[in-house]
Amino acid sequence: MLIQIGTLMLSLMLLVMLHELGHYVTARWFGVRVERFFCFFDVKFAIWKKQIGDTVYGIGWLPLGGYVKLSGMIDESMDLDQMKQEPKPWEFRTKPAWQRLIIMLGGIIVNIVLAMIIYTAIFASQGETYVNVDKMQYGIEVDSTQTSLGLKNGDIPVGVNGIKYKSLQEINKEALLGGNSLEVKRDGKEVSLPINENFRTQILAYKSGFFKPQATFVVDSIVENSPAQKAGLLKGDKIVAVDGFTTPLFSNYTNKIKEYKGKSTSLSVIRNGEPVELMATVSKDGTLGFISDRSAYLNTLVEHKDYTIGESVAMGITKPFDAIVTQVRGIGTLFKVKDGRKQVAGPIGMVKQMPTEWNWLFFWSFTAMISAWLAFINLLPIPGLDGGHAVFAIYEMVTGKKPSDKVLEKAQMVGIVIILGLMVFIFGNDIINMIFG
């Protein structure tokens, strides 16, 4: 849990600091005094703070963002007393609209550029890895729920909405986010299956494991005092038949062994290249008690592609926008699935999604994705967010008229209510999901 919390907190602190640094640098550039520079919100108190020059730097206790307090600006601090005084040359409100617009967009620009840099580095150093459906010999393994949706054992997913994809992960994503039909290869022919609300709900429930490739297997480890141990199974054994019925795939084996719950059956095994016959008494839950290893076959499905520096830069530039589009489509999907609200995750929900062991590739991939998403969120024309302030600056540039302080105050209040409402919903949803799961 500490690693999961640490992963999220380090990522958020990095993103918040760099976002606010974008505002800070552009404000200083145009001669605006920065009164406060905080990572996270310091409601009532701060974990740490120190004044250097005109600016108080600090870390708040509420990990929902961060802020810079600019002199002469109506923001979430609602410092109206300052606004009643005569404008000073170092204040935000005395600067031309185009300068105020750049200051407001500074954090957003930093987020986008950061995401581009990280994605470029990932593509250059790691390339891209995916499961290639063209290499799938045995198709996918399906359970009763998937069977009810029209899928069959051995189906090979090849496309969504008539568009073909090589990546199984891409097919999973497109089927969930925008699919109306799923195309699969079945017995050498292409079959189209409708994707409805229930289909999407199940894809979401299975996470990334909805399309699970069927695979050959060997015994990896034996559970102590299990039927497998008593039968004499060993690590590396390959079970090729149960009671004379061939079981080349793990799904063949599991389906067949369940027919002998609480009964004895024969096992045909290949051990070190030689055939061995064993007798086993199957447990009441239809298992023998061993862990399988399917990696040998599954590794043959993995496609890896390396990229040149030029290709990595090109992909790094476009990837943040692809990530934003995916997130927006994901939100739209929540309205198309049952209990979509449960899929909305705040800080608590995000911690649970973090890996339990430190993973630098995950950390940087997650940071890049969140950085792009923060840029998009902050660009929304909601008062209180950067996009809301930018709208007023653009309005002034177009009309030549500056909105009154009264209008700005009311807009800021509306924005605060909206943002607080979203916070209450997100945190409340996290707590409900944690309690009722």
Tab-separated table of C-alpha atoms in Angstrom:
chain	number	residue	atom	x	y	z
A	1	MET	CA	0.000	0.000	0.000
A	2	LEU	CA	2.854	2.413	0.787
A	3	ILE	CA	4.313	1.927	-2.698
A	4	GLN	CA	0.887	2.499	-4.263
A	5	ILE	CA	0.373	5.701	-2.264
A	6	GLY	CA	3.934	6.799	-2.990
A	7	THR	CA	3.507	6.253	-6.744
A	8	LEU	CA	0.381	8.394	-6.875
A	9	MET	CA	1.658	11.127	-4.556
A	10	LEU	CA	5.027	11.473	-6.314
A	11	SER	CA	3.312	11.687	-9.703
A	12	LEU	CA	0.784	14.273	-8.524
A	13	MET	CA	3.412	16.374	-6.744
A	14	LEU	CA	5.595	16.414	-9.862
A	15	LEU	CA	2.671	17.387	-12.088
A	16	VAL	CA	1.317	20.052	-9.734
A	17	MET	CA	4.732	21.625	-9.195
A	18	LEU	CA	5.472	21.801	-12.918
A	19	HIS	CA	1.971	23.064	-13.768
A	20	GLU	CA	2.188	25.844	-11.211
A	21	LEU	CA	5.766	26.549	-12.324
A	22	GLY	CA	4.319	27.345	-15.755
A	23	HIS	CA	2.132	30.043	-14.179
A	24	TYR	CA	4.969	31.200	-11.938
A	25	VAL	CA	7.541	31.626	-14.722
A	26	THR	CA	5.185	33.437	-17.116
A	27	ALA	CA	3.921	35.687	-14.302
A	28	ARG	CA	7.476	36.632	-13.327
A	29	TRP	CA	8.316	37.095	-17.001
A	30	PHE	CA	5.655	39.795	-17.312
A	31	GLY	CA	6.511	41.377	-13.963
A	32	VAL	CA	3.565	40.039	-11.923
A	33	ARG	CA	4.271	39.480	-8.228
A	34	VAL	CA	3.678	35.899	-7.050
A	35	GLU	CA	2.522	35.946	-3.418
A	36	ARG	CA	2.181	32.178	-2.856
A	37	PHE	CA	3.403	29.031	-4.643
A	38	PHE	CA	1.874	25.870	-3.142
A	39	CYS	CA	1.874	22.205	-4.020
A	40	PHE	CA	-1.508	20.872	-2.787
A	41	PHE	CA	-4.024	23.038	-0.948
A	42	ASP	CA	-3.257	24.474	2.498
A	43	VAL	CA	-6.805	24.761	3.842
A	44	LYS	CA	-6.435	26.138	7.404
A	45	PHE	CA	-2.814	24.984	7.637
A	46	ALA	CA	0.212	23.867	5.625
A	47	ILE	CA	2.573	20.941	6.105
A	48	TRP	CA	5.501	23.213	5.264
A	49	LYS	CA	5.979	26.803	4.103
A	50	LYS	CA	8.779	29.334	3.770
A	51	GLN	CA	8.878	32.907	2.485
A	52	ILE	CA	11.622	33.798	0.033
A	53	GLY	CA	11.477	37.361	-1.229
A	54	ASP	CA	7.876	38.309	-2.085
A	55	THR	CA	6.724	34.696	-2.394
A	56	VAL	CA	5.626	32.148	0.224
A	57	TYR	CA	6.475	28.617	-0.958
A	58	GLY	CA	4.791	25.625	0.669
A	59	ILE	CA	3.185	22.185	0.650
A	60	GLY	CA	-0.471	21.835	1.647
A	61	TRP	CA	-2.164	18.816	3.173
A	62	LEU	CA	-5.048	18.395	0.692
A	63	PRO	CA	-3.738	16.520	-2.413
A	64	LEU	CA	-6.241	17.871	-4.922
A	65	GLY	CA	-3.967	20.131	-6.913
A	66	GLY	CA	-1.952	23.236	-6.128
A	67	TYR	CA	-1.887	26.940	-6.832
A	68	VAL	CA	0.040	30.147	-7.286
A	69	LYS	CA	-1.440	33.330	-5.797
A	70	LEU	CA	-0.838	36.268	-8.097
A	71	SER	CA	-1.144	39.836	-6.852
A	72	GLY	CA	-4.228	41.598	-8.180
A	73	MET	CA	-6.087	38.522	-9.398
A	74	ILE	CA	-9.478	37.206	-8.324
A	75	ASP	CA	-8.858	33.503	-7.731
A	76	GLU	CA	-9.881	30.728	-5.337
A	77	SER	CA	-8.486	32.706	-2.388
A	78	MET	CA	-11.242	35.333	-2.962
A	79	ASP	CA	-8.940	38.082	-1.656
A	80	LEU	CA	-11.386	40.915	-2.361
A	81	ASP	CA	-9.738	43.434	-0.020
A	82	GLN	CA	-6.722	43.597	-2.302
A	83	MET	CA	-8.969	44.245	-5.275
A	84	LYS	CA	-10.499	47.324	-3.537
A	85	GLN	CA	-7.111	49.029	-3.413
A	86	GLU	CA	-5.549	51.090	-6.182
A	87	PRO	CA	-4.001	48.827	-8.863
A	88	LYS	CA	-0.237	48.430	-8.604
A	89	PRO	CA	2.094	48.039	-11.610
A	90	TRP	CA	3.155	44.548	-10.437
A	91	GLU	CA	-0.414	43.240	-10.239
A	92	PHE	CA	-2.023	40.760	-12.628
A	93	ARG	CA	-5.009	43.037	-13.324
A	94	THR	CA	-2.805	45.861	-14.678
A	95	LYS	CA	-1.223	43.721	-17.376
A	96	PRO	CA	-2.500	43.625	-20.990
A	97	ALA	CA	-5.057	40.905	-21.756
A	98	TRP	CA	-2.637	39.008	-24.019
A	99	GLN	CA	-0.104	38.768	-21.194
A	100	ARG	CA	-2.765	37.561	-18.751
A	101	LEU	CA	-3.842	34.945	-21.306
A	102	ILE	CA	-0.285	33.614	-21.605
A	103	ILE	CA	0.051	33.469	-17.810
A	104	MET	CA	-3.187	31.488	-17.548
A	105	LEU	CA	-2.122	29.073	-20.282
A	106	GLY	CA	1.394	28.647	-18.860
A	107	GLY	CA	0.513	25.638	-16.687
A	108	ILE	CA	-1.464	23.951	-19.455
A	109	ILE	CA	1.410	24.349	-21.917
A	110	VAL	CA	3.832	22.827	-19.404
A	111	ASN	CA	1.511	19.821	-18.905
A	112	ILE	CA	1.255	19.154	-22.640
A	113	VAL	CA	4.987	19.589	-23.260
A	114	LEU	CA	5.805	17.345	-20.274
A	115	ALA	CA	3.507	14.612	-21.604
A	116	MET	CA	5.132	14.885	-25.041
A	117	ILE	CA	8.639	14.598	-23.573
A	118	ILE	CA	7.758	11.572	-21.428
A	119	TYR	CA	5.955	9.750	-24.246
A	120	THR	CA	8.838	10.451	-26.626
A	121	ALA	CA	11.303	9.008	-24.111
A	122	ILE	CA	9.123	5.928	-23.557
A	123	PHE	CA	8.745	5.202	-27.282
A	124	ALA	CA	12.478	5.755	-27.866
A	125	SER	CA	13.627	3.558	-24.967
A	126	GLN	CA	10.870	0.931	-24.756
A	127	GLY	CA	9.278	0.835	-28.179
A	128	GLU	CA	5.766	-0.610	-28.281
A	129	THR	CA	4.550	-4.061	-27.242
A	130	TYR	CA	1.162	-5.616	-27.920
A	131	VAL	CA	-0.578	-8.964	-28.462
A	132	ASN	CA	-0.839	-9.529	-32.217
A	133	VAL	CA	-4.160	-11.167	-33.112
A	134	ASP	CA	-2.657	-12.385	-36.406
A	135	LYS	CA	-0.456	-14.756	-34.363
A	136	MET	CA	-3.312	-16.266	-32.349
A	137	GLN	CA	-3.611	-19.934	-33.314
A	138	TYR	CA	-6.238	-20.965	-30.782
A	139	GLY	CA	-8.356	-17.826	-30.413
A	140	ILE	CA	-9.733	-16.723	-27.068
A	141	GLU	CA	-10.961	-18.571	-23.996
A	142	VAL	CA	-14.534	-17.718	-23.002
A	143	ASP	CA	-16.666	-18.389	-19.954
A	144	SER	CA	-20.452	-18.653	-19.590
A	145	THR	CA	-20.898	-14.870	-19.375
A	146	GLN	CA	-18.984	-14.298	-22.593
A	147	THR	CA	-20.851	-17.163	-24.250
A	148	SER	CA	-24.129	-15.387	-23.451
A	149	LEU	CA	-22.803	-12.371	-25.361
A	150	GLY	CA	-22.319	-14.496	-28.492
A	151	LEU	CA	-18.620	-15.344	-28.163
A	152	LYS	CA	-17.282	-18.888	-28.544
A	153	ASN	CA	-14.088	-20.664	-27.551
A	154	GLY	CA	-11.569	-20.237	-30.367
A	155	ASP	CA	-12.961	-16.928	-31.682
A	156	ILE	CA	-10.220	-14.552	-32.825
A	157	PRO	CA	-11.129	-10.840	-32.412
A	158	VAL	CA	-9.995	-8.969	-35.525
A	159	GLY	CA	-11.857	-5.646	-35.597
A	160	VAL	CA	-14.465	-3.223	-34.274
A	161	ASN	CA	-17.090	-1.413	-36.346
A	162	GLY	CA	-15.603	-2.968	-39.477
A	163	ILE	CA	-12.141	-1.533	-38.812
A	164	LYS	CA	-9.362	-4.120	-38.484
A	165	TYR	CA	-6.713	-3.945	-35.744
A	166	LYS	CA	-3.605	-6.032	-35.100
A	167	SER	CA	-3.435	-5.218	-31.395
A	168	LEU	CA	-5.701	-7.197	-29.048
A	169	GLN	CA	-5.456	-4.334	-26.539
A	170	GLU	CA	-6.647	-1.873	-29.187
A	171	ILE	CA	-9.620	-4.100	-30.013
A	172	ASN	CA	-10.484	-4.297	-26.304
A	173	LYS	CA	-10.317	-0.480	-26.024
A	174	GLU	CA	-12.334	0.249	-29.165
A	175	ALA	CA	-14.994	-2.329	-28.281
A	176	LEU	CA	-15.448	-0.687	-24.891
A	177	LEU	CA	-15.270	2.981	-25.883
A	178	GLY	CA	-17.040	3.174	-29.216
A	179	GLY	CA	-17.884	-0.208	-30.562
A	180	ASN	CA	-21.242	-1.122	-32.043
A	181	SER	CA	-20.006	-4.380	-33.527
A	182	LEU	CA	-17.152	-6.798	-32.840
A	183	GLU	CA	-15.710	-8.781	-35.741
A	184	VAL	CA	-14.249	-12.208	-34.964
A	185	LYS	CA	-12.812	-15.044	-37.034
A	186	ARG	CA	-14.715	-18.252	-36.348
A	187	ASP	CA	-14.001	-21.504	-38.184
A	188	GLY	CA	-12.263	-19.594	-40.973
A	189	LYS	CA	-15.131	-17.140	-41.466
A	190	GLU	CA	-15.666	-13.605	-40.174
A	191	VAL	CA	-18.638	-13.134	-37.844
A	192	SER	CA	-19.985	-9.798	-36.591
A	193	LEU	CA	-21.358	-9.628	-33.022
A	194	PRO	CA	-23.428	-6.670	-31.741
A	195	ILE	CA	-21.972	-4.674	-28.835
A	196	ASN	CA	-24.719	-3.495	-26.491
A	197	GLU	CA	-24.774	-2.028	-22.974
A	198	ASN	CA	-24.363	-5.426	-21.336
A	199	PHE	CA	-21.411	-6.235	-23.619
A	200	ARG	CA	-19.641	-2.976	-22.631
A	201	THR	CA	-20.438	-3.524	-18.961
A	202	GLN	CA	-18.778	-6.932	-19.066
A	203	ILE	CA	-15.685	-5.635	-20.888
A	204	LEU	CA	-15.343	-3.002	-18.176
A	205	ALA	CA	-15.855	-5.566	-15.423
A	206	TYR	CA	-13.138	-7.845	-16.842
A	207	LYS	CA	-10.724	-4.867	-17.053
A	208	SER	CA	-8.032	-5.682	-19.653
A	209	GLY	CA	-8.606	-9.447	-19.443
A	210	PHE	CA	-11.872	-9.720	-21.367
A	211	PHE	CA	-10.174	-11.190	-24.440
A	212	LYS	CA	-8.024	-13.944	-22.919
A	213	PRO	CA	-6.014	-15.991	-25.447
A	214	GLN	CA	-6.320	-19.757	-25.203
A	215	ALA	CA	-2.927	-21.332	-24.630
A	216	THR	CA	-1.012	-24.552	-24.249
A	217	PHE	CA	0.361	-25.131	-20.746
A	218	VAL	CA	2.668	-27.065	-18.454
A	219	VAL	CA	2.539	-27.629	-14.698
A	220	ASP	CA	4.501	-24.875	-12.959
A	221	SER	CA	4.101	-25.569	-9.219
A	222	ILE	CA	2.170	-28.014	-7.047
A	223	VAL	CA	0.023	-27.123	-4.031
A	224	GLU	CA	1.059	-29.007	-0.883
A	225	ASN	CA	-1.135	-32.062	-0.075
A	226	SER	CA	-3.224	-31.433	-3.203
A	227	PRO	CA	-4.690	-34.100	-5.514
A	228	ALA	CA	-1.978	-33.128	-8.021
A	229	GLN	CA	0.791	-33.926	-5.515
A	230	LYS	CA	-0.853	-37.184	-4.493
A	231	ALA	CA	-1.217	-38.175	-8.159
A	232	GLY	CA	2.499	-37.620	-8.723
A	233	LEU	CA	2.382	-34.594	-11.012
A	234	LEU	CA	5.692	-32.727	-11.283
A	235	LYS	CA	6.818	-29.278	-12.386
A	236	GLY	CA	7.196	-29.243	-16.165
A	237	ASP	CA	4.605	-31.987	-16.797
A	238	LYS	CA	2.313	-31.417	-19.755
A	239	ILE	CA	-1.188	-32.853	-19.350
A	240	VAL	CA	-2.298	-33.917	-22.846
A	241	ALA	CA	-5.441	-35.910	-21.971
A	242	VAL	CA	-7.999	-36.433	-19.192
A	243	ASP	CA	-9.693	-39.840	-19.177
A	244	GLY	CA	-8.640	-40.293	-22.794
A	245	PHE	CA	-9.989	-36.926	-23.999
A	246	THR	CA	-7.242	-34.773	-25.465
A	247	THR	CA	-6.583	-31.479	-23.675
A	248	PRO	CA	-3.991	-29.519	-25.685
A	249	LEU	CA	-5.163	-26.152	-24.271
A	250	PHE	CA	-5.587	-25.046	-20.688
A	251	SER	CA	-9.271	-24.275	-21.302
A	252	ASN	CA	-9.737	-27.843	-22.635
A	253	TYR	CA	-8.178	-29.205	-19.462
A	254	THR	CA	-10.176	-27.024	-17.005
A	255	ASN	CA	-13.490	-27.742	-18.735
A	256	LYS	CA	-12.840	-31.485	-18.784
A	257	ILE	CA	-11.487	-31.871	-15.262
A	258	LYS	CA	-14.617	-30.198	-13.834
A	259	GLU	CA	-16.656	-33.135	-15.088
A	260	TYR	CA	-14.901	-35.337	-12.516
A	261	LYS	CA	-15.520	-33.380	-9.318
A	262	GLY	CA	-14.919	-35.703	-6.370
A	263	LYS	CA	-14.109	-38.607	-8.712
A	264	SER	CA	-11.004	-40.370	-9.932
A	265	THR	CA	-9.751	-40.072	-13.500
A	266	SER	CA	-6.691	-40.873	-15.561
A	267	LEU	CA	-4.210	-38.248	-16.716
A	268	SER	CA	-2.023	-38.644	-19.790
A	269	VAL	CA	1.173	-36.681	-19.205
A	270	ILE	CA	4.275	-35.879	-21.234
A	271	ARG	CA	7.297	-35.755	-18.902
A	272	ASN	CA	10.734	-35.012	-20.308
A	273	GLY	CA	9.461	-36.075	-23.717
A	274	GLU	CA	8.149	-39.413	-22.487
A	275	PRO	CA	4.462	-40.411	-21.974
A	276	VAL	CA	3.368	-41.091	-18.376
A	277	GLU	CA	-0.033	-42.312	-17.139
A	278	LEU	CA	-1.281	-41.133	-13.722
A	279	MET	CA	-4.460	-41.515	-11.670
A	280	ALA	CA	-5.870	-38.529	-9.769
A	281	THR	CA	-8.856	-37.877	-7.501
A	282	VAL	CA	-10.315	-34.513	-8.452
A	283	SER	CA	-11.311	-32.143	-5.623
A	284	LYS	CA	-14.960	-31.229	-5.040
A	285	ASP	CA	-14.426	-27.845	-6.711
A	286	GLY	CA	-13.140	-29.495	-9.889
A	287	THR	CA	-9.405	-28.790	-9.540
A	288	LEU	CA	-6.226	-30.778	-8.967
A	289	GLY	CA	-4.255	-28.105	-7.145
A	290	PHE	CA	-1.441	-26.885	-9.364
A	291	ILE	CA	-0.443	-23.586	-10.958
A	292	SER	CA	-0.092	-23.629	-14.723
A	293	ASP	CA	2.534	-21.940	-16.866
A	294	ARG	CA	1.210	-20.692	-20.211
A	295	SER	CA	3.971	-18.190	-20.906
A	296	ALA	CA	5.747	-20.226	-23.598
A	297	TYR	CA	2.816	-19.907	-26.009
A	298	LEU	CA	1.621	-16.476	-24.868
A	299	ASN	CA	5.079	-15.018	-25.459
A	300	THR	CA	4.825	-16.047	-29.119
A	301	LEU	CA	1.800	-13.744	-29.496
A	302	VAL	CA	3.658	-10.650	-28.331
A	303	GLU	CA	4.754	-8.217	-31.021
A	304	HIS	CA	7.469	-5.682	-30.214
A	305	LYS	CA	8.339	-2.690	-32.349
A	306	ASP	CA	11.279	-0.343	-31.811
A	307	TYR	CA	11.142	3.278	-32.972
A	308	THR	CA	13.795	5.648	-34.243
A	309	ILE	CA	14.288	8.989	-32.494
A	310	GLY	CA	12.352	10.744	-35.249
A	311	GLU	CA	9.461	8.285	-35.030
A	312	SER	CA	9.478	8.541	-31.236
A	313	VAL	CA	9.253	12.344	-31.364
A	314	ALA	CA	6.386	12.189	-33.879
A	315	MET	CA	4.486	9.694	-31.738
A	316	GLY	CA	5.326	11.606	-28.558
A	317	ILE	CA	3.716	14.736	-30.005
A	318	THR	CA	0.458	13.024	-30.941
A	319	LYS	CA	0.155	10.612	-28.002
A	320	PRO	CA	-0.992	13.208	-25.377
A	321	PHE	CA	-3.920	14.174	-27.595
A	322	ASP	CA	-4.763	10.512	-28.192
A	323	ALA	CA	-4.723	10.011	-24.403
A	324	ILE	CA	-7.091	12.964	-23.923
A	325	VAL	CA	-9.498	11.650	-26.575
A	326	THR	CA	-9.423	8.204	-24.936
A	327	GLN	CA	-10.244	9.708	-21.533
A	328	VAL	CA	-13.124	11.753	-22.942
A	329	ARG	CA	-14.499	8.691	-24.737
A	330	GLY	CA	-14.102	6.751	-21.493
A	331	ILE	CA	-16.263	9.263	-19.631
A	332	GLY	CA	-18.884	8.986	-22.363
A	333	THR	CA	-18.807	5.200	-21.991
A	334	LEU	CA	-19.692	5.490	-18.281
A	335	PHE	CA	-23.143	6.663	-19.368
A	336	LYS	CA	-23.503	3.578	-21.581
A	337	VAL	CA	-22.751	0.892	-18.997
A	338	LYS	CA	-24.527	-0.373	-15.917
A	339	ASP	CA	-23.335	1.262	-12.670
A	340	GLY	CA	-20.918	3.466	-14.598
A	341	ARG	CA	-20.636	5.734	-11.544
A	342	LYS	CA	-18.641	3.020	-9.765
A	343	GLN	CA	-15.891	3.344	-12.355
A	344	VAL	CA	-15.204	7.000	-11.479
A	345	ALA	CA	-12.019	6.968	-9.406
A	346	GLY	CA	-10.618	9.736	-7.215
A	347	PRO	CA	-7.371	9.619	-5.219
A	348	ILE	CA	-8.514	6.621	-3.139
A	349	GLY	CA	-9.625	4.653	-6.187
A	350	MET	CA	-6.468	5.567	-8.083
A	351	VAL	CA	-4.259	4.279	-5.246
A	352	LYS	CA	-5.906	0.859	-5.549
A	353	GLN	CA	-5.006	0.800	-9.267
A	354	MET	CA	-1.304	1.421	-8.638
A	355	PRO	CA	1.147	-1.541	-8.838
A	356	THR	CA	2.140	-3.048	-5.489
A	357	GLU	CA	5.807	-3.022	-6.506
A	358	TRP	CA	7.671	0.007	-7.792
A	359	ASN	CA	7.572	0.180	-11.591
A	360	TRP	CA	9.288	3.091	-13.297
A	361	LEU	CA	7.692	2.415	-16.689
A	362	PHE	CA	4.224	2.480	-15.118
A	363	PHE	CA	5.103	5.617	-13.154
A	364	TRP	CA	6.188	7.592	-16.198
A	365	SER	CA	3.357	6.270	-18.408
A	366	PHE	CA	0.827	7.185	-15.726
A	367	THR	CA	2.417	10.608	-15.185
A	368	ALA	CA	2.338	11.374	-18.920
A	369	MET	CA	-1.309	10.336	-19.222
A	370	ILE	CA	-2.390	12.359	-16.157
A	371	SER	CA	-0.350	15.358	-17.331
A	372	ALA	CA	-2.221	15.382	-20.649
A	373	TRP	CA	-5.542	14.951	-18.837
A	374	LEU	CA	-4.791	17.809	-16.406
A	375	ALA	CA	-4.047	20.061	-19.380
A	376	PHE	CA	-7.440	19.241	-20.866
A	377	ILE	CA	-9.323	19.667	-17.576
A	378	ASN	CA	-7.671	23.009	-16.868
A	379	LEU	CA	-8.505	24.206	-20.374
A	380	LEU	CA	-12.246	23.756	-19.776
A	381	PRO	CA	-14.024	27.143	-19.659
A	382	ILE	CA	-15.088	26.711	-16.037
A	383	PRO	CA	-14.608	29.762	-13.785
A	384	GLY	CA	-11.874	29.017	-11.287
A	385	LEU	CA	-9.908	26.865	-13.726
A	386	ASP	CA	-7.255	28.236	-16.078
A	387	GLY	CA	-9.645	27.896	-18.987
A	388	GLY	CA	-12.225	30.079	-17.233
A	389	HIS	CA	-9.687	32.864	-16.687
A	390	ALA	CA	-8.496	32.479	-20.287
A	391	VAL	CA	-12.060	32.977	-21.581
A	392	PHE	CA	-12.314	36.373	-19.863
A	393	ALA	CA	-8.917	37.417	-21.265
A	394	ILE	CA	-9.947	36.370	-24.781
A	395	TYR	CA	-13.279	38.191	-24.376
A	396	GLU	CA	-11.404	41.372	-23.495
A	397	MET	CA	-9.006	40.972	-26.420
A	398	VAL	CA	-11.917	40.537	-28.847
A	399	THR	CA	-14.305	43.200	-27.500
A	400	GLY	CA	-11.843	45.630	-25.967
A	401	LYS	CA	-13.958	45.596	-22.806
A	402	LYS	CA	-12.714	44.217	-19.517
A	403	PRO	CA	-15.277	42.340	-17.356
A	404	SER	CA	-15.981	44.153	-14.091
A	405	ASP	CA	-14.550	42.891	-10.798
A	406	LYS	CA	-18.121	42.079	-9.758
A	407	VAL	CA	-18.590	39.777	-12.735
A	408	LEU	CA	-15.237	38.121	-12.053
A	409	GLU	CA	-16.121	37.639	-8.365
A	410	LYS	CA	-19.461	35.981	-9.160
A	411	ALA	CA	-17.907	33.800	-11.857
A	412	GLN	CA	-15.209	32.709	-9.419
A	413	MET	CA	-17.851	31.785	-6.840
A	414	VAL	CA	-19.739	29.717	-9.419
A	415	GLY	CA	-16.502	27.971	-10.348
A	416	ILE	CA	-15.688	27.198	-6.725
A	417	VAL	CA	-19.149	25.681	-6.212
A	418	ILE	CA	-18.735	23.515	-9.342
A	419	ILE	CA	-15.241	22.363	-8.364
A	420	LEU	CA	-16.224	21.627	-4.751
A	421	GLY	CA	-19.274	19.735	-5.992
A	422	LEU	CA	-17.064	17.577	-8.208
A	423	MET	CA	-14.673	16.962	-5.310
A	424	VAL	CA	-17.528	15.871	-3.053
A	425	PHE	CA	-18.843	13.523	-5.757
A	426	ILE	CA	-15.420	11.996	-6.499
A	427	PHE	CA	-14.413	11.510	-2.871
A	428	GLY	CA	-17.910	10.319	-1.931
A	429	ASN	CA	-17.832	7.838	-4.805
A	430	ASP	CA	-14.423	6.561	-3.656
A	431	ILE	CA	-15.711	6.052	-0.126
A	432	ILE	CA	-18.894	4.303	-1.309
A	433	ASN	CA	-16.888	1.991	-3.563
A	434	MET	CA	-14.452	1.268	-0.742
A	435	ILE	CA	-17.259	0.375	1.706
A	436	PHE	CA	-19.652	-1.430	-0.611
A	437	GLY	CA	-17.105	-2.388	-3.294
